[in-house]
Each structure stands twice: as C-alpha cells, then as structure tokens.
C-alpha cells in the first residue's frame, strides 16, 4: 500500500504546488493544507505576483516556478522543532550563489531567520536547512541542474541534533555540541537557546516562500530559480522515530515524480 | 359420356373418359401415392433462428443448429452460431481472468526503471550506458523488455555492466511470469505506465512467446493514483478523528499573557493534587529567548509552592474530576508587555514547544490531551495608550495562532481551543480613562469574535493590600479558581457563563433606569468595588453630564433594574449624558493603588461559589459575578 505524507505519524501541514483545483484555488490565491488545518489558516497564500505553473520531470508533474516574481507566505508549524520535506528542482546559472526560497520569519536579511537555502557551489546545487544561528554542515547531497530532488530534514530539541536524508534510509546528522541548554551548532547559538524559526505571533508570524533574495522585489530572475512541487511538515523527529514510514513515503514520491 | 372426378383443376382423380371398365388396385395405389406426395409437398418444415435444413416432407430433411467453437465464442463476432456449455467456458475463463486482474489477481513485480519501445539485440542493446526510452541505463537497473522479435526473449531483466541483461530473480521462471504485472517508473513514452504479461499458463521460459500488454496508461494511472490517494486520506482523516476517543481525557491548560508568572511559594495553602502536573522548565517565558530543548520532557505532580504555579493552582481545584482525569499546566507569560510585544519574538515557538510536548506527555501516560487557554492581558496596553483597533487586530492574529497550535498539537483540525479572556479591573491614566476603556472594549470584542471564547470579565480578585497590579498569592489562586470554573462550565457542561453587564440606560430628569442582563443586588460586604475616589459615585455608578459628574444620591434595585436618583437635572443634551460603572475616577493621573478601588458593589443576585482554598480572609471566601467596567450611552425614557 502506498505511503502518503499523512501516513507518516505527526503530519500537521502540507501543500502540493499544482494548479489542479484539488490543490490550488485561483480566486483566493491559496494552496490548501493537505493536513486539514485550512480553517486555522494553514494554507499557503499568494502575496505578490502571479503563479507560474509548469509541467516538468519524467512523469510530467505540475510544479510552481519560484523565480522571485511570485511570493507566498504560510504559517510555520515547526517553529521550535519538527520535520519537513520538500520536493524541488533547482536551476542555477554560473558562479556561486545562495537563494532563500523558504525563510521562516520576516527579519532581514533572510539568513537571520531559519531557512531552507538553495546553494550553488562548484557547479552543483544543494538544498540545505539552517536555523537562525547555524547552517547544517555537509550539505544534503549535490544535485545537477533541473533534477527533481526530494529532501527531508528534522531539528530535534531533545537530542539537539539536526538530521537530513534523501531516501529515509541514509540519514546524516549534525551535532550536538557540548552543552545542555540548547547551545548547539545545529540548532542554537552559543548562549541563547535555539529555535528552528524565530517566529512570533503578529508581525513575524509566517514563512516567506519564493522571496529568494529576501528583498521582496518581484523582478523575475532569469538566471537562477527553482521549482517546488510539494512540501510537508510533521511534529517531532520523523527522521529519527519514523524513518521507515518516511522512507516509504519518499519511495512513493520517487515513483510519482519519476526520480 | 365422360365422368371425371377431379380433385383439383390439374389432376383428375379418376378419369372415366376412356375406360369402360372399373379402376384396378394398381390404379388406386398410384392414386394414393399421388395423394400422399401431394400432401407431403404441401407440408413443410420451416427452420428459424440458427437452425438450417428445413423443407417439405417430400424428401428426408436434416435440421442442423451450428455451434460455436471456443475461439469463436471468445471472438464474439458471429451471429449464426449457438453457444454450448463447452464453448461458453472459454469466454467465462477470460472473464474470470479479467476479473482477477481487477481484483488484484495480477502478480505484481517490483517496478522497473524503463521499458523498451522497440526491439533490440539482447546481447548488446541493454547494457550499462545504453539508452532505453530516453533513460540512460546503469548497472542494476530493472527494465522491461517487451518488443523482441523473438517474443520468448521478452521479460523483466536486470542490467549488467556489459553484455546481455539477466532475468530478474522475481521473473525468471515460467510460473512467475503467469499474470505478471509491472509498473514503469521512467521514460518518455512508457514512464508511468503499467504492463501485464498476457501469455497463459503453462509458460516454458525461453520457448513460450511472452506478450506484454499495456494494463494502465499514463492518464489512467493519474486517475487511479488520485482515487488511491483520496481513499488513503479518508482513512487517515477518519482514523485521526477516532483516535484516542476511548482514552481518559487530560486537560492541558496553558496560561498566557501577563501577571501569571509570580511565584508565591510561601503563601500558598498546602494543597497537593495527585492528578495535576506542572511541566518542568520554563514556566515563565523569557522575553529575549525561548525554551530550550530540555523543557517539557517531563512533568511533576503539582504541589504546594511550585515555582510559578500562579492561577493554575486555583484552576486545578475547579477543573479536576468530571470530564478530565488529569491536568497538565504551564504558564507562558511575561509581565508588563503589550499584546504586540507579547506576541512578537518567539511566542509561536514557545507555544509549539509547550503544546506539542505536553500533549506528548499526556499521550505517553495513556490520556487523550485536550488544550485550553486562559489569557490575562491588557494592563500594559492601557498604559501604552494603544487603540482599540490595534489591540483587536493584534489580538485576532494572536488568538488564532493559539488555536492553530492547539489543533496541531492535538492533531484535531476541527478542534477550536477554548480561551478564557480575563483582564484587570482597573483603569489607567487618561483624562477620561479612554485608553483603558479602549482596551476593555477590545478584549470584549475579541471575546465575542473569537470562536469558543469565554469572556471572564475583569478580575476583581485583588486584595486590599495590593497595588492592584501585582496580586497576592491568594488573589492569583482565586482568579485561577474562577478560570477553572468557567472552563469546567464550558467544556464539561456546555454552558458559557456570561458576566454581568448593563444592556440599557433610560433617563428622564433626575431619574435613570439601568437594566442589567442578570438580576442584581448591591453587596457592601466585600472590600473591593468600593471607595472610588470621586465623591459623586454611588456603588460604582457615575453620571457624566458633558464632562461634569452629577452626584448619584440614591439607588433602588428590582430584579434586573437599578433606578438611580441624580442630585440635579443634567443640563447637557441627551447625547452628552453617559453612565459609567466600575470605571476609574475621572481625576486625571489617577493610577491604581490602595486608595483607588475601581469596581462596583453591584453583582449578580446569586449565592455565589465558595472558594475552595482557605485563605483565612472572608473576601476570598466566595466567588461572585461583579459588574464589568462600562461607559454607556443613554436614551430618553419614554
């Protein structure tokens, strides 16, 4: 039986970035929450620009092009700790660069928030997760341009370890460092307790999606962009506690996207 | 003379024209034969439907009904052949095969990476580095070869570094290939399709031609996937709704806002509750940071003097029992912050930490967690002179966030966490208390507009020795009892208790009739709600005639009505008349203090609820519903 996102325990938020009416409502500019919390504003909301949907990959799946021309926001369900998975496809030009497609907060510059970053270095791309104070080392695999990838991450406040995987089987870890009160490379800084996302309840209460350069500009970038297909969030550390179910879900995604 | 007897116009039966003598026996036999023949020729056997061979009785006839062979029955093309039980068995067998297919009777194999779109040379066309359907093969890939000229070569293979591929171990015998099915993961043409091996048993590997037919096309797979996905989600949603339904309930009470984080160890009565727990760590949220990783991994039994037990102590006493078998409590609060500051920074992270972890603790202990909030807030916003609109808008976002965190922590999208709204009674500075009134109004509007909100009204539970901002331990406890009582009424008894409020004021001359939403009485036995500094007030009522207070000299109470007598007839217009209750004096610069006791002596005419904790002070002995602070417009009495 196929394992879907909701079959992995602790599922609390998820979105598929297709213009199929099952997932996207043009009139409201929203991608609905697959976990069912739309009534509590758990959707992804178009903030500026116009969505660009394209069919990509071996199995011709719809994805959303994030080239800075369309920006979204959504409430974070994993501000303190949790797990998340993205299905994305990078396209970067020459040289090295860093984009911040997911910025957990609205502080500037983007890297002072928790982020999922698109790094271009040495001709290869990586999607790497970071807290406001620490970037996960040993980036999660290197990928060529225009390849759909599946990346899952977790931040665990109990053991203060950050985890990441591409298949749910091989799981890399980061940390912990010495100290007992969140003083940790992966999650916190040297003195302050660590968080995944420095998010409050009013003005800083959402994740920015698609504001790759963190400047709110809607000028399309013609050299560097990414496509996003799905994102999912879970409470707790599924990479540690539910790796088998996560692996099954990733297997399904690979079949679905032809990876 | 000729006598001729004719039977018909054509054949004389007997002709006597030429005979003089009688007919012979031979003539009669011939005649009988002719008659019989005539009769035979006149009688026919017709054949209808599938039968053939009919005709008249003048000759032997053979009636034939042609029957279909098995293949002809399966072909379903001929309309002149009859179906026999034997020939019927062939299409029935085919039907059963197809049904078995629909019912999952196919022997599905592990998916392949690619499938051929043309014939190739087995020994050299499917090596590492070759391309099949735009897929670059690598050693170890599983592929479906289905287009070979020699169909016996078709099958599921594993790519080798060089040379011919090897039949996959799950498809390398004849029996394994009977009704075999496989999905194709990649490929420009075949990616996303499914194929079924159609040759029937028995299969001799290498000899029997193997035919692979497309079982599901790409588009069909999309539809099937969606159907499967919908079914899976429905199961998930139903299971989530029913999850833990039979488990005992544990209330997770989260206190937010201000004035919740005092620690009054030495002044708390010795009450120990074995069914209530306080989360370990971080009961007072840090403004500059947030809870660290060790917080909330455990909870300890609530005991006297627990650090920052605050109103939770009181809430425990009134909430335990009934629906809830256990309670987990935590305060996430910090003093002296406006709702904007309170909600900025890491509050969402803090709430997720508390809510997620406490729910996990409850589940680990065998309980189904249920979250509720109490928010005591407003003082700092009054001092900061924030507007009602700003407070309301910030509050909507804040309280929606609380309920979202609660629903996710409980994994119940349809759950709307109750929130008790509580605020201080006092008014802060301002020429007419406008800023304080704005915050009170904002809180009341939030209580009306937030789903499952319970407006607890202002907190009267300040002892006479406090500065009315920082309560004594007894005051915290009493407030907590009130919160617990309101939540118990709402969550366990489905009753939303409504505070005491003025609903109408009618004025004429020196008489004003005030209508409340409950039957009321004047209670002078408590020492709060008294001694407003202004001399014009009575029992907490003040009459404002265009900015000038007119003394209220008397009042009478009947049911829900309070009739006030004014010392003189107001001189302003109707629109300039205001009735205030339970508000601060109009003297500017007045701050809450021991000499200012905002409030009213008017309360609901009811027995009240005895406090559970004994403080040795009568004023804490009973809970009543006192009038909330209001500034009311006035209408002309009829």
PDB file of N, CA and C in Angstrom, chain A residues 1 4 6-7 10 12 16 22-23 34-37 40-42 58-59 61 75-81 157-158 160 181 193 195 197-202 205 235 255-256 258, chain B residues 185-186 222 225-226 228-230 232-233 235-236 240 290-294 339-340 343 345-349 352-353 356-357 363 394 397 400-401 403-404 407-409 411-413:
ATOM      1  N   UNK A   1       0.849  -1.183   0.000  1.00  0.00           N
ATOM      2  CA  UNK A   1       0.000   0.000   0.000  1.00  0.00           C
ATOM      3  C   UNK A   1       0.891   1.242   0.000  1.00  0.00           C
ATOM      4  N   UNK A   4       1.574   7.737   1.985  1.00  0.00           N
ATOM      5  CA  UNK A   4       1.472   9.160   1.682  1.00  0.00           C
ATOM      6  C   UNK A   4       1.982   9.960   2.879  1.00  0.00           C
ATOM      7  N   UNK A   6       0.497  11.780   4.998  1.00  0.00           N
ATOM      8  CA  UNK A   6      -0.282  11.647   6.226  1.00  0.00           C
ATOM      9  C   UNK A   6      -0.148  10.295   6.882  1.00  0.00           C
ATOM     10  N   UNK A   7       0.463   9.351   6.187  1.00  0.00           N
ATOM     11  CA  UNK A   7       0.715   8.056   6.796  1.00  0.00           C
ATOM     12  C   UNK A   7       1.978   8.069   7.649  1.00  0.00           C
ATOM     13  N   UNK A  10       2.424  12.179  12.909  1.00  0.00           N
ATOM     14  CA  UNK A  10       2.718  13.556  13.286  1.00  0.00           C
ATOM     15  C   UNK A  10       2.499  14.566  12.185  1.00  0.00           C
ATOM     16  N   UNK A  12       1.213  17.483  10.158  1.00  0.00           N
ATOM     17  CA  UNK A  12       0.446  18.650  10.586  1.00  0.00           C
ATOM     18  C   UNK A  12       0.327  19.739   9.529  1.00  0.00           C
ATOM     19  N   UNK A  16       0.703  20.860  -1.976  1.00  0.00           N
ATOM     20  CA  UNK A  16       1.173  20.435  -3.295  1.00  0.00           C
ATOM     21  C   UNK A  16       1.031  21.622  -4.230  1.00  0.00           C
ATOM     22  N   UNK A  22      -7.796  20.684  -7.095  1.00  0.00           N
ATOM     23  CA  UNK A  22      -7.740  19.949  -5.846  1.00  0.00           C
ATOM     24  C   UNK A  22      -6.774  20.601  -4.874  1.00  0.00           C
ATOM     25  N   UNK A  23      -5.810  21.342  -5.387  1.00  0.00           N
ATOM     26  CA  UNK A  23      -4.753  21.887  -4.533  1.00  0.00           C
ATOM     27  C   UNK A  23      -4.704  23.409  -4.544  1.00  0.00           C
ATOM     28  N   UNK A  34      -2.932  20.127   3.066  1.00  0.00           N
ATOM     29  CA  UNK A  34      -3.291  18.723   2.917  1.00  0.00           C
ATOM     30  C   UNK A  34      -3.512  18.041   4.265  1.00  0.00           C
ATOM     31  N   UNK A  35      -3.030  18.635   5.347  1.00  0.00           N
ATOM     32  CA  UNK A  35      -3.235  18.040   6.668  1.00  0.00           C
ATOM     33  C   UNK A  35      -4.600  18.396   7.240  1.00  0.00           C
ATOM     34  N   UNK A  36      -5.301  19.335   6.623  1.00  0.00           N
ATOM     35  CA  UNK A  36      -6.669  19.617   7.034  1.00  0.00           C
ATOM     36  C   UNK A  36      -6.871  20.818   7.930  1.00  0.00           C
ATOM     37  N   UNK A  37      -5.862  21.667   8.098  1.00  0.00           N
ATOM     38  CA  UNK A  37      -5.990  22.780   9.031  1.00  0.00           C
ATOM     39  C   UNK A  37      -6.249  24.108   8.314  1.00  0.00           C
ATOM     40  N   UNK A  40      -7.816  26.988  10.111  1.00  0.00           N
ATOM     41  CA  UNK A  40      -6.940  27.697  11.047  1.00  0.00           C
ATOM     42  C   UNK A  40      -5.786  28.356  10.313  1.00  0.00           C
ATOM     43  N   UNK A  41      -6.011  28.649   9.049  1.00  0.00           N
ATOM     44  CA  UNK A  41      -5.088  29.434   8.231  1.00  0.00           C
ATOM     45  C   UNK A  41      -3.772  28.728   7.951  1.00  0.00           C
ATOM     46  N   UNK A  42      -3.829  27.447   7.741  1.00  0.00           N
ATOM     47  CA  UNK A  42      -2.614  26.684   7.495  1.00  0.00           C
ATOM     48  C   UNK A  42      -2.275  26.545   6.011  1.00  0.00           C
ATOM     49  N   UNK A  58      10.220  13.468 -15.478  1.00  0.00           N
ATOM     50  CA  UNK A  58       9.976  12.278 -16.293  1.00  0.00           C
ATOM     51  C   UNK A  58       8.502  11.909 -16.340  1.00  0.00           C
ATOM     52  N   UNK A  59       7.798  12.195 -15.294  1.00  0.00           N
ATOM     53  CA  UNK A  59       6.388  11.821 -15.236  1.00  0.00           C
ATOM     54  C   UNK A  59       5.456  13.006 -15.420  1.00  0.00           C
ATOM     55  N   UNK A  61       4.915  16.181 -14.112  1.00  0.00           N
ATOM     56  CA  UNK A  61       4.159  16.674 -12.957  1.00  0.00           C
ATOM     57  C   UNK A  61       4.172  18.199 -12.926  1.00  0.00           C
ATOM     58  N   UNK A  75       1.899  29.953   7.587  1.00  0.00           N
ATOM     59  CA  UNK A  75       2.247  29.850   9.000  1.00  0.00           C
ATOM     60  C   UNK A  75       3.130  28.627   9.214  1.00  0.00           C
ATOM     61  N   UNK A  76       4.091  28.793  10.088  1.00  0.00           N
ATOM     62  CA  UNK A  76       5.000  27.687  10.347  1.00  0.00           C
ATOM     63  C   UNK A  76       4.431  26.763  11.412  1.00  0.00           C
ATOM     64  N   UNK A  77       4.531  25.480  11.174  1.00  0.00           N
ATOM     65  CA  UNK A  77       4.078  24.505  12.164  1.00  0.00           C
ATOM     66  C   UNK A  77       5.236  23.859  12.900  1.00  0.00           C
ATOM     67  N   UNK A  78       6.461  24.258  12.562  1.00  0.00           N
ATOM     68  CA  UNK A  78       7.637  23.623  13.164  1.00  0.00           C
ATOM     69  C   UNK A  78       8.604  24.686  13.656  1.00  0.00           C
ATOM     70  N   UNK A  79       8.072  25.709  14.310  1.00  0.00           N
ATOM     71  CA  UNK A  79       8.937  26.812  14.725  1.00  0.00           C
ATOM     72  C   UNK A  79       9.963  26.390  15.752  1.00  0.00           C
ATOM     73  N   UNK A  80       9.634  25.481  16.598  1.00  0.00           N
ATOM     74  CA  UNK A  80      10.538  25.082  17.690  1.00  0.00           C
ATOM     75  C   UNK A  80      11.326  23.847  17.313  1.00  0.00           C
ATOM     76  N   UNK A  81      10.664  22.851  16.864  1.00  0.00           N
ATOM     77  CA  UNK A  81      11.318  21.655  16.371  1.00  0.00           C
ATOM     78  C   UNK A  81      10.339  20.953  15.448  1.00  0.00           C
ATOM     79  N   UNK A 157      14.890  19.087  19.454  1.00  0.00           N
ATOM     80  CA  UNK A 157      15.326  19.829  20.629  1.00  0.00           C
ATOM     81  C   UNK A 157      15.721  18.892  21.769  1.00  0.00           C
ATOM     82  N   UNK A 158      15.256  17.665  21.732  1.00  0.00           N
ATOM     83  CA  UNK A 158      15.571  16.744  22.816  1.00  0.00           C
ATOM     84  C   UNK A 158      17.031  16.308  22.761  1.00  0.00           C
ATOM     85  N   UNK A 160      19.106  17.597  20.384  1.00  0.00           N
ATOM     86  CA  UNK A 160      19.826  18.724  19.783  1.00  0.00           C
ATOM     87  C   UNK A 160      20.616  18.291  18.560  1.00  0.00           C
ATOM     88  N   UNK A 181      21.921  23.175  27.332  1.00  0.00           N
ATOM     89  CA  UNK A 181      20.786  24.094  27.224  1.00  0.00           C
ATOM     90  C   UNK A 181      20.679  24.685  25.836  1.00  0.00           C
ATOM     91  N   UNK A 193      19.161  29.904  23.781  1.00  0.00           N
ATOM     92  CA  UNK A 193      18.507  28.661  23.356  1.00  0.00           C
ATOM     93  C   UNK A 193      18.157  28.732  21.880  1.00  0.00           C
ATOM     94  N   UNK A 195      16.192  27.865  18.250  1.00  0.00           N
ATOM     95  CA  UNK A 195      14.891  27.610  17.660  1.00  0.00           C
ATOM     96  C   UNK A 195      15.090  27.287  16.194  1.00  0.00           C
ATOM     97  N   UNK A 197      12.789  28.452  13.998  1.00  0.00           N
ATOM     98  CA  UNK A 197      12.316  29.649  13.320  1.00  0.00           C
ATOM     99  C   UNK A 197      11.985  30.714  14.341  1.00  0.00           C
ATOM    100  N   UNK A 198      12.546  31.848  14.194  1.00  0.00           N
ATOM    101  CA  UNK A 198      12.315  32.955  15.121  1.00  0.00           C
ATOM    102  C   UNK A 198      11.015  33.631  14.741  1.00  0.00           C
ATOM    103  N   UNK A 199       9.941  33.002  15.152  1.00  0.00           N
ATOM    104  CA  UNK A 199       8.642  33.460  14.679  1.00  0.00           C
ATOM    105  C   UNK A 199       7.766  33.849  15.836  1.00  0.00           C
ATOM    106  N   UNK A 200       7.148  34.965  15.745  1.00  0.00           N
ATOM    107  CA  UNK A 200       6.225  35.428  16.769  1.00  0.00           C
ATOM    108  C   UNK A 200       4.787  35.226  16.354  1.00  0.00           C
ATOM    109  N   UNK A 201       3.924  35.979  16.986  1.00  0.00           N
ATOM    110  CA  UNK A 201       2.505  35.782  16.738  1.00  0.00           C
ATOM    111  C   UNK A 201       1.872  36.845  15.892  1.00  0.00           C
ATOM    112  N   UNK A 202       2.562  37.942  15.664  1.00  0.00           N
ATOM    113  CA  UNK A 202       1.918  39.022  14.918  1.00  0.00           C
ATOM    114  C   UNK A 202       2.719  39.347  13.668  1.00  0.00           C
ATOM    115  N   UNK A 205       4.919  36.332  11.918  1.00  0.00           N
ATOM    116  CA  UNK A 205       4.254  35.065  12.174  1.00  0.00           C
ATOM    117  C   UNK A 205       4.111  34.181  10.946  1.00  0.00           C
ATOM    118  N   UNK A 235       5.168  17.066  13.241  1.00  0.00           N
ATOM    119  CA  UNK A 235       5.651  17.294  14.601  1.00  0.00           C
ATOM    120  C   UNK A 235       6.748  16.288  14.888  1.00  0.00           C
ATOM    121  N   UNK A 255       8.580   7.377  -7.250  1.00  0.00           N
ATOM    122  CA  UNK A 255       7.778   6.784  -8.322  1.00  0.00           C
ATOM    123  C   UNK A 255       6.898   7.842  -8.978  1.00  0.00           C
ATOM    124  N   UNK A 256       6.311   8.667  -8.164  1.00  0.00           N
ATOM    125  CA  UNK A 256       5.350   9.651  -8.684  1.00  0.00           C
ATOM    126  C   UNK A 256       6.031  10.671  -9.580  1.00  0.00           C
ATOM    127  N   UNK A 258       9.052  10.225 -10.928  1.00  0.00           N
ATOM    128  CA  UNK A 258       9.969   9.633 -11.887  1.00  0.00           C
ATOM    129  C   UNK A 258      11.409   9.960 -11.583  1.00  0.00           C
TER     130      UNK A 258
ATOM    131  N   UNK B 185       8.743   3.229 -14.044  1.00  0.00           N
ATOM    132  CA  UNK B 185       8.923   4.488 -13.326  1.00  0.00           C
ATOM    133  C   UNK B 185       9.338   5.638 -14.232  1.00  0.00           C
ATOM    134  N   UNK B 186      10.115   5.386 -15.221  1.00  0.00           N
ATOM    135  CA  UNK B 186      10.676   6.481 -16.010  1.00  0.00           C
ATOM    136  C   UNK B 186      10.565   6.156 -17.489  1.00  0.00           C
ATOM    137  N   UNK B 222      -2.843   8.272 -13.495  1.00  0.00           N
ATOM    138  CA  UNK B 222      -3.086   9.508 -12.748  1.00  0.00           C
ATOM    139  C   UNK B 222      -4.409   9.421 -12.013  1.00  0.00           C
ATOM    140  N   UNK B 225      -4.206   6.932  -9.264  1.00  0.00           N
ATOM    141  CA  UNK B 225      -3.442   7.451  -8.131  1.00  0.00           C
ATOM    142  C   UNK B 225      -4.286   8.378  -7.299  1.00  0.00           C
ATOM    143  N   UNK B 226      -5.046   9.229  -7.942  1.00  0.00           N
ATOM    144  CA  UNK B 226      -5.866  10.152  -7.190  1.00  0.00           C
ATOM    145  C   UNK B 226      -6.915   9.399  -6.389  1.00  0.00           C
ATOM    146  N   UNK B 228      -6.683   6.369  -5.250  1.00  0.00           N
ATOM    147  CA  UNK B 228      -5.998   5.734  -4.136  1.00  0.00           C
ATOM    148  C   UNK B 228      -5.646   6.780  -3.079  1.00  0.00           C
ATOM    149  N   UNK B 229      -5.232   7.926  -3.544  1.00  0.00           N
ATOM    150  CA  UNK B 229      -4.831   8.964  -2.597  1.00  0.00           C
ATOM    151  C   UNK B 229      -6.039   9.449  -1.804  1.00  0.00           C
ATOM    152  N   UNK B 230      -7.142   9.639  -2.480  1.00  0.00           N
ATOM    153  CA  UNK B 230      -8.349  10.077  -1.783  1.00  0.00           C
ATOM    154  C   UNK B 230      -8.774   9.051  -0.739  1.00  0.00           C
ATOM    155  N   UNK B 232      -6.931   6.856   0.727  1.00  0.00           N
ATOM    156  CA  UNK B 232      -5.968   6.844   1.827  1.00  0.00           C
ATOM    157  C   UNK B 232      -6.203   8.021   2.769  1.00  0.00           C
ATOM    158  N   UNK B 233      -6.462   9.187   2.190  1.00  0.00           N
ATOM    159  CA  UNK B 233      -6.670  10.367   3.042  1.00  0.00           C
ATOM    160  C   UNK B 233      -7.935  10.227   3.862  1.00  0.00           C
ATOM    161  N   UNK B 235      -9.222   7.511   4.966  1.00  0.00           N
ATOM    162  CA  UNK B 235      -8.912   6.605   6.085  1.00  0.00           C
ATOM    163  C   UNK B 235      -8.146   7.367   7.166  1.00  0.00           C
ATOM    164  N   UNK B 236      -7.158   8.122   6.736  1.00  0.00           N
ATOM    165  CA  UNK B 236      -6.357   8.891   7.690  1.00  0.00           C
ATOM    166  C   UNK B 236      -7.229   9.852   8.481  1.00  0.00           C
ATOM    167  N   UNK B 240      -7.909   9.577  12.410  1.00  0.00           N
ATOM    168  CA  UNK B 240      -7.460  10.673  13.262  1.00  0.00           C
ATOM    169  C   UNK B 240      -8.608  11.149  14.142  1.00  0.00           C
ATOM    170  N   UNK B 290      13.781  31.758  24.325  1.00  0.00           N
ATOM    171  CA  UNK B 290      12.690  30.817  24.329  1.00  0.00           C
ATOM    172  C   UNK B 290      13.112  29.582  25.085  1.00  0.00           C
ATOM    173  N   UNK B 291      12.241  28.668  25.156  1.00  0.00           N
ATOM    174  CA  UNK B 291      12.508  27.445  25.890  1.00  0.00           C
ATOM    175  C   UNK B 291      13.572  26.628  25.165  1.00  0.00           C
ATOM    176  N   UNK B 292      14.426  26.016  25.955  1.00  0.00           N
ATOM    177  CA  UNK B 292      15.446  25.202  25.311  1.00  0.00           C
ATOM    178  C   UNK B 292      15.023  23.739  25.324  1.00  0.00           C
ATOM    179  N   UNK B 293      15.880  22.914  24.777  1.00  0.00           N
ATOM    180  CA  UNK B 293      15.488  21.562  24.433  1.00  0.00           C
ATOM    181  C   UNK B 293      15.076  20.668  25.578  1.00  0.00           C
ATOM    182  N   UNK B 294      15.548  20.957  26.784  1.00  0.00           N
ATOM    183  CA  UNK B 294      15.222  20.047  27.882  1.00  0.00           C
ATOM    184  C   UNK B 294      13.857  20.344  28.485  1.00  0.00           C
ATOM    185  N   UNK B 339       0.189  43.447  23.974  1.00  0.00           N
ATOM    186  CA  UNK B 339      -0.134  42.243  23.206  1.00  0.00           C
ATOM    187  C   UNK B 339       0.759  42.139  21.979  1.00  0.00           C
ATOM    188  N   UNK B 340       1.213  43.236  21.462  1.00  0.00           N
ATOM    189  CA  UNK B 340       2.110  43.200  20.326  1.00  0.00           C
ATOM    190  C   UNK B 340       3.461  42.626  20.741  1.00  0.00           C
ATOM    191  N   UNK B 343       3.321  38.973  21.691  1.00  0.00           N
ATOM    192  CA  UNK B 343       3.190  38.050  20.577  1.00  0.00           C
ATOM    193  C   UNK B 343       4.364  38.090  19.625  1.00  0.00           C
ATOM    194  N   UNK B 345       8.588  38.072  18.695  1.00  0.00           N
ATOM    195  CA  UNK B 345       9.687  37.210  19.068  1.00  0.00           C
ATOM    196  C   UNK B 345       9.354  35.748  18.918  1.00  0.00           C
ATOM    197  N   UNK B 346       9.504  35.002  19.930  1.00  0.00           N
ATOM    198  CA  UNK B 346       9.447  33.552  19.813  1.00  0.00           C
ATOM    199  C   UNK B 346       8.191  32.949  20.405  1.00  0.00           C
ATOM    200  N   UNK B 347       7.140  33.709  20.513  1.00  0.00           N
ATOM    201  CA  UNK B 347       5.961  33.177  21.185  1.00  0.00           C
ATOM    202  C   UNK B 347       5.405  31.959  20.473  1.00  0.00           C
ATOM    203  N   UNK B 348       5.425  31.973  19.142  1.00  0.00           N
ATOM    204  CA  UNK B 348       4.871  30.822  18.441  1.00  0.00           C
ATOM    205  C   UNK B 348       5.722  29.589  18.717  1.00  0.00           C
ATOM    206  N   UNK B 349       7.027  29.777  18.774  1.00  0.00           N
ATOM    207  CA  UNK B 349       7.897  28.659  19.097  1.00  0.00           C
ATOM    208  C   UNK B 349       7.645  28.174  20.508  1.00  0.00           C
ATOM    209  N   UNK B 352       4.414  26.232  20.598  1.00  0.00           N
ATOM    210  CA  UNK B 352       4.563  24.906  19.997  1.00  0.00           C
ATOM    211  C   UNK B 352       5.319  23.985  20.943  1.00  0.00           C
ATOM    212  N   UNK B 353       6.361  24.516  21.552  1.00  0.00           N
ATOM    213  CA  UNK B 353       7.122  23.699  22.494  1.00  0.00           C
ATOM    214  C   UNK B 353       6.216  23.189  23.600  1.00  0.00           C
ATOM    215  N   UNK B 356       2.987  20.986  22.041  1.00  0.00           N
ATOM    216  CA  UNK B 356       3.359  19.693  21.459  1.00  0.00           C
ATOM    217  C   UNK B 356       3.877  18.746  22.540  1.00  0.00           C
ATOM    218  N   UNK B 357       4.761  19.272  23.381  1.00  0.00           N
ATOM    219  CA  UNK B 357       5.394  18.404  24.372  1.00  0.00           C
ATOM    220  C   UNK B 357       4.395  17.944  25.437  1.00  0.00           C
ATOM    221  N   UNK B 363      -0.209  11.755  26.237  1.00  0.00           N
ATOM    222  CA  UNK B 363      -0.421  10.509  25.483  1.00  0.00           C
ATOM    223  C   UNK B 363       0.444   9.393  26.043  1.00  0.00           C
ATOM    224  N   UNK B 394      -4.399  42.904  16.523  1.00  0.00           N
ATOM    225  CA  UNK B 394      -3.301  42.078  17.022  1.00  0.00           C
ATOM    226  C   UNK B 394      -3.836  40.855  17.754  1.00  0.00           C
ATOM    227  N   UNK B 397      -5.055  37.930  15.443  1.00  0.00           N
ATOM    228  CA  UNK B 397      -3.958  37.104  14.938  1.00  0.00           C
ATOM    229  C   UNK B 397      -3.388  36.230  16.057  1.00  0.00           C
ATOM    230  N   UNK B 400      -5.906  33.425  17.112  1.00  0.00           N
ATOM    231  CA  UNK B 400      -5.998  32.423  16.056  1.00  0.00           C
ATOM    232  C   UNK B 400      -4.770  31.529  16.076  1.00  0.00           C
ATOM    233  N   UNK B 401      -3.628  32.129  16.322  1.00  0.00           N
ATOM    234  CA  UNK B 401      -2.404  31.351  16.402  1.00  0.00           C
ATOM    235  C   UNK B 401      -2.458  30.377  17.577  1.00  0.00           C
ATOM    236  N   UNK B 403      -5.044  28.927  18.808  1.00  0.00           N
ATOM    237  CA  UNK B 403      -5.944  27.835  18.471  1.00  0.00           C
ATOM    238  C   UNK B 403      -5.370  26.944  17.374  1.00  0.00           C
ATOM    239  N   UNK B 404      -4.569  27.518  16.492  1.00  0.00           N
ATOM    240  CA  UNK B 404      -3.936  26.703  15.460  1.00  0.00           C
ATOM    241  C   UNK B 404      -2.900  25.772  16.090  1.00  0.00           C
ATOM    242  N   UNK B 407      -4.716  22.947  17.882  1.00  0.00           N
ATOM    243  CA  UNK B 407      -5.287  21.931  16.986  1.00  0.00           C
ATOM    244  C   UNK B 407      -4.202  21.012  16.454  1.00  0.00           C
ATOM    245  N   UNK B 408      -3.056  21.585  16.104  1.00  0.00           N
ATOM    246  CA  UNK B 408      -1.979  20.743  15.571  1.00  0.00           C
ATOM    247  C   UNK B 408      -1.361  19.889  16.668  1.00  0.00           C
ATOM    248  N   UNK B 409      -1.238  20.437  17.853  1.00  0.00           N
ATOM    249  CA  UNK B 409      -0.688  19.648  18.949  1.00  0.00           C
ATOM    250  C   UNK B 409      -1.581  18.460  19.263  1.00  0.00           C
ATOM    251  N   UNK B 411      -3.603  17.208  17.005  1.00  0.00           N
ATOM    252  CA  UNK B 411      -3.856  16.551  15.713  1.00  0.00           C
ATOM    253  C   UNK B 411      -5.354  16.437  15.451  1.00  0.00           C
ATOM    254  N   UNK B 412      -6.066  17.513  15.724  1.00  0.00           N
ATOM    255  CA  UNK B 412      -7.511  17.584  15.511  1.00  0.00           C
ATOM    256  C   UNK B 412      -7.821  18.887  14.748  1.00  0.00           C
ATOM    257  N   UNK B 413      -7.857  18.813  13.423  1.00  0.00           N
ATOM    258  CA  UNK B 413      -8.110  20.038  12.656  1.00  0.00           C
ATOM    259  C   UNK B 413      -9.426  20.704  13.002  1.00  0.00           C
TER     260      UNK B 413
END
